[in-house]
Amino acid sequence: CQSHHLQELFLLLQDEAFATRAAGLRLLGRLATINPAPILPVLRRLQNDLIVELQCGVDAGRGREEATRLLVGFLSAKSLQRLVHPVLPSLVSALPLDGAAPPRLASASLEALGELAQATGVALQPWVKEVVPHVLEIMQDQSSASKQRTSLRTLGQIAGSTGYVIRPYLD
């Protein structure tokens, strides 16, 4: 994790193969606990690029799905979760949670929302009433069992992280 070795690892984030980018992100996330000073600025820029890709993605195809999957990897790294709090509003609004999204993109965005709930905890409470109806709508979709499983897991993560347990029944 010495800074003169990190430049080669940063190139992994620019690779055209998604598996290589995801593995590079996991590796840099682990190294950020040891030497955060040179790593966190690059990963903050990557996070902003992922948000822009989600917001401005021309199609709902592979680019948005890969950006969402990379965001899941980003959010699951404990050392990178502190970078999420300043961009939480734009991250929540950028996630493609509409029911018209393709099944793989919808599952990826639900998984990202669940990881976001676990990473931010109660900081997500102002957006819970906005995102839970989307999760429930996707849960009722009978066309994809994977979307239903992912939405159920996401609802559990939101409820466990934000304390939104009784209120969904009342709402």
CSV table of C-alpha atoms in Angstrom, one decimal:
chain,number,residue,atom,x,y,z
A,1,CYS,CA,0.0,0.0,0.0
A,2,GLN,CA,3.0,2.3,-0.4
A,3,SER,CA,2.2,5.2,-2.7
A,4,HIS,CA,4.7,4.3,-5.4
A,5,HIS,CA,2.9,1.0,-5.9
A,6,LEU,CA,-0.6,2.4,-5.9
A,7,GLN,CA,-0.5,4.0,-9.4
A,8,GLU,CA,-0.6,0.5,-11.0
A,9,LEU,CA,-3.6,-0.4,-8.9
A,10,PHE,CA,-5.4,2.8,-9.8
A,11,LEU,CA,-5.2,1.7,-13.4
A,12,LEU,CA,-7.3,-1.3,-12.6
A,13,LEU,CA,-10.2,1.1,-12.0
A,14,GLN,CA,-10.0,2.2,-15.6
A,15,ASP,CA,-9.9,-1.3,-17.2
A,16,GLU,CA,-12.6,-2.2,-19.7
A,17,ALA,CA,-13.4,-5.5,-18.1
A,18,PHE,CA,-15.9,-5.2,-15.3
A,19,ALA,CA,-14.4,-8.0,-13.2
A,20,THR,CA,-11.0,-6.3,-13.2
A,21,ARG,CA,-12.5,-3.0,-12.1
A,22,ALA,CA,-14.5,-4.8,-9.3
A,23,ALA,CA,-11.4,-6.7,-8.1
A,24,GLY,CA,-9.4,-3.5,-8.2
A,25,LEU,CA,-12.0,-1.7,-6.1
A,26,ARG,CA,-12.1,-4.4,-3.5
A,27,LEU,CA,-8.3,-4.4,-3.3
A,28,LEU,CA,-8.1,-0.7,-2.9
A,29,GLY,CA,-10.9,-0.7,-0.4
A,30,ARG,CA,-8.9,-3.1,1.8
A,31,LEU,CA,-5.7,-1.1,1.3
A,32,ALA,CA,-7.5,2.1,2.3
A,33,THR,CA,-7.7,0.9,5.9
A,34,ILE,CA,-3.9,0.8,6.0
A,35,ASN,CA,-2.9,3.9,4.0
A,36,PRO,CA,-6.0,6.1,3.3
A,37,ALA,CA,-4.2,9.3,2.3
A,38,PRO,CA,-3.3,8.4,-1.3
A,39,ILE,CA,-6.2,6.1,-1.9
A,40,LEU,CA,-9.3,7.9,-0.7
A,41,PRO,CA,-9.1,10.9,-3.1
A,42,VAL,CA,-9.0,8.5,-6.1
A,43,LEU,CA,-11.9,6.5,-4.8
A,44,ARG,CA,-13.9,9.7,-4.0
A,45,ARG,CA,-13.5,10.6,-7.7
A,46,LEU,CA,-14.6,7.1,-8.7
A,47,GLN,CA,-17.6,7.5,-6.5
A,48,ASN,CA,-18.5,10.8,-8.2
A,49,ASP,CA,-18.0,9.2,-11.6
A,50,LEU,CA,-20.4,6.3,-10.6
A,51,ILE,CA,-23.0,8.8,-9.5
A,52,VAL,CA,-22.7,10.7,-12.8
A,53,GLU,CA,-23.0,7.5,-14.7
A,54,LEU,CA,-26.2,6.6,-12.8
A,55,GLN,CA,-27.7,10.0,-13.3
A,56,CYS,CA,-26.7,10.6,-16.9
A,57,GLY,CA,-26.6,7.1,-18.3
A,58,VAL,CA,-28.1,7.3,-21.8
A,59,ASP,CA,-29.6,3.8,-21.7
A,60,ALA,CA,-30.6,1.5,-18.9
A,61,GLY,CA,-28.1,-1.1,-20.2
A,62,ARG,CA,-24.8,-2.4,-19.3
A,63,GLY,CA,-23.2,0.9,-18.3
A,64,ARG,CA,-25.7,1.7,-15.6
A,65,GLU,CA,-25.8,-1.8,-14.3
A,66,GLU,CA,-22.0,-2.0,-14.0
A,67,ALA,CA,-21.9,1.4,-12.3
A,68,THR,CA,-24.5,0.1,-9.8
A,69,ARG,CA,-22.6,-3.1,-9.2
A,70,LEU,CA,-19.4,-1.1,-8.6
A,71,LEU,CA,-21.3,1.1,-6.2
A,72,VAL,CA,-22.4,-2.0,-4.3
A,73,GLY,CA,-18.7,-3.0,-4.0
A,74,PHE,CA,-17.8,0.5,-3.0
A,75,LEU,CA,-20.5,0.6,-0.2
A,76,SER,CA,-19.6,-2.9,1.1
A,77,ALA,CA,-16.0,-1.8,1.9
A,78,LYS,CA,-16.0,-0.6,5.5
A,79,SER,CA,-13.1,1.8,5.0
A,80,LEU,CA,-15.0,3.6,2.1
A,81,GLN,CA,-18.3,4.1,3.8
A,82,ARG,CA,-17.3,7.5,5.3
A,83,LEU,CA,-17.1,8.9,1.8
A,84,VAL,CA,-20.8,8.2,1.2
A,85,HIS,CA,-22.3,10.6,3.8
A,86,PRO,CA,-21.4,13.9,1.9
A,87,VAL,CA,-23.0,12.6,-1.3
A,88,LEU,CA,-26.0,10.8,0.2
A,89,PRO,CA,-28.8,12.9,-1.3
A,90,SER,CA,-27.4,12.7,-4.9
A,91,LEU,CA,-26.7,9.0,-4.4
A,92,VAL,CA,-30.3,8.2,-3.4
A,93,SER,CA,-31.7,10.2,-6.2
A,94,ALA,CA,-29.3,8.6,-8.7
A,95,LEU,CA,-30.3,5.0,-8.0
A,96,PRO,CA,-32.6,3.7,-10.8
A,97,LEU,CA,-35.4,2.3,-8.6
A,98,ASP,CA,-38.3,2.7,-11.0
A,99,GLY,CA,-40.3,-0.4,-11.9
A,100,ALA,CA,-39.5,0.0,-15.6
A,101,ALA,CA,-35.8,-0.8,-15.2
A,102,PRO,CA,-34.6,-4.2,-16.6
A,103,PRO,CA,-34.5,-7.0,-14.0
A,104,ARG,CA,-30.7,-7.0,-13.7
A,105,LEU,CA,-30.5,-3.3,-13.2
A,106,ALA,CA,-33.4,-3.3,-10.8
A,107,SER,CA,-31.8,-6.0,-8.7
A,108,ALA,CA,-28.4,-4.2,-8.7
A,109,SER,CA,-30.0,-0.9,-7.6
A,110,LEU,CA,-31.9,-2.7,-4.8
A,111,GLU,CA,-28.8,-4.3,-3.7
A,112,ALA,CA,-27.0,-0.9,-3.8
A,113,LEU,CA,-29.9,0.6,-1.8
A,114,GLY,CA,-29.6,-2.1,0.9
A,115,GLU,CA,-25.8,-1.6,1.2
A,116,LEU,CA,-26.4,2.2,1.3
A,117,ALA,CA,-28.8,1.7,4.2
A,118,GLN,CA,-26.3,-0.4,6.1
A,119,ALA,CA,-23.4,2.0,5.3
A,120,THR,CA,-25.3,5.2,6.4
A,121,GLY,CA,-27.7,3.8,9.0
A,122,VAL,CA,-30.1,6.5,10.4
A,123,ALA,CA,-28.8,9.1,8.0
A,124,LEU,CA,-31.0,7.5,5.3
A,125,GLN,CA,-34.2,8.2,7.3
A,126,PRO,CA,-35.2,11.3,5.4
A,127,TRP,CA,-35.4,9.3,2.2
A,128,VAL,CA,-37.1,6.1,3.6
A,129,LYS,CA,-40.6,7.2,2.8
A,130,GLU,CA,-39.4,8.0,-0.8
A,131,VAL,CA,-37.6,4.7,-1.5
A,132,VAL,CA,-39.7,2.1,0.4
A,133,PRO,CA,-42.7,2.4,-2.0
A,134,HIS,CA,-40.3,1.6,-4.9
A,135,VAL,CA,-39.0,-1.4,-3.0
A,136,LEU,CA,-42.5,-2.6,-2.3
A,137,GLU,CA,-43.6,-2.1,-5.9
A,138,ILE,CA,-40.6,-4.2,-7.1
A,139,MET,CA,-41.4,-6.8,-4.5
A,140,GLN,CA,-44.9,-7.2,-5.9
A,141,ASP,CA,-43.6,-7.7,-9.4
A,142,GLN,CA,-44.2,-11.3,-10.4
A,143,SER,CA,-42.0,-11.3,-13.5
A,144,SER,CA,-38.7,-11.9,-11.7
A,145,ALA,CA,-38.0,-14.0,-8.6
A,146,SER,CA,-34.6,-12.5,-8.2
A,147,LYS,CA,-36.0,-9.0,-8.0
A,148,GLN,CA,-38.5,-10.2,-5.3
A,149,ARG,CA,-35.7,-11.8,-3.2
A,150,THR,CA,-33.5,-8.8,-3.6
A,151,SER,CA,-36.3,-6.4,-2.7
A,152,LEU,CA,-37.1,-8.4,0.4
A,153,ARG,CA,-33.5,-8.4,1.5
A,154,THR,CA,-33.3,-4.7,0.9
A,155,LEU,CA,-36.4,-4.0,2.9
A,156,GLY,CA,-34.8,-5.9,5.8
A,157,GLN,CA,-31.6,-4.0,5.5
A,158,ILE,CA,-33.5,-0.6,5.4
A,159,ALA,CA,-35.6,-1.6,8.4
A,160,GLY,CA,-32.6,-2.9,10.4
A,161,SER,CA,-30.4,0.1,9.7
A,162,THR,CA,-32.9,3.0,9.9
A,163,GLY,CA,-35.3,1.7,12.5
A,164,TYR,CA,-38.2,1.9,10.0
A,165,VAL,CA,-40.0,-1.2,11.4
A,166,ILE,CA,-43.5,-0.3,12.5
A,167,ARG,CA,-44.0,2.7,10.3
A,168,PRO,CA,-44.3,0.8,7.0
A,169,TYR,CA,-47.5,-0.9,8.3
A,170,LEU,CA,-48.9,2.5,9.3
A,171,ASP,CA,-47.9,4.1,6.1
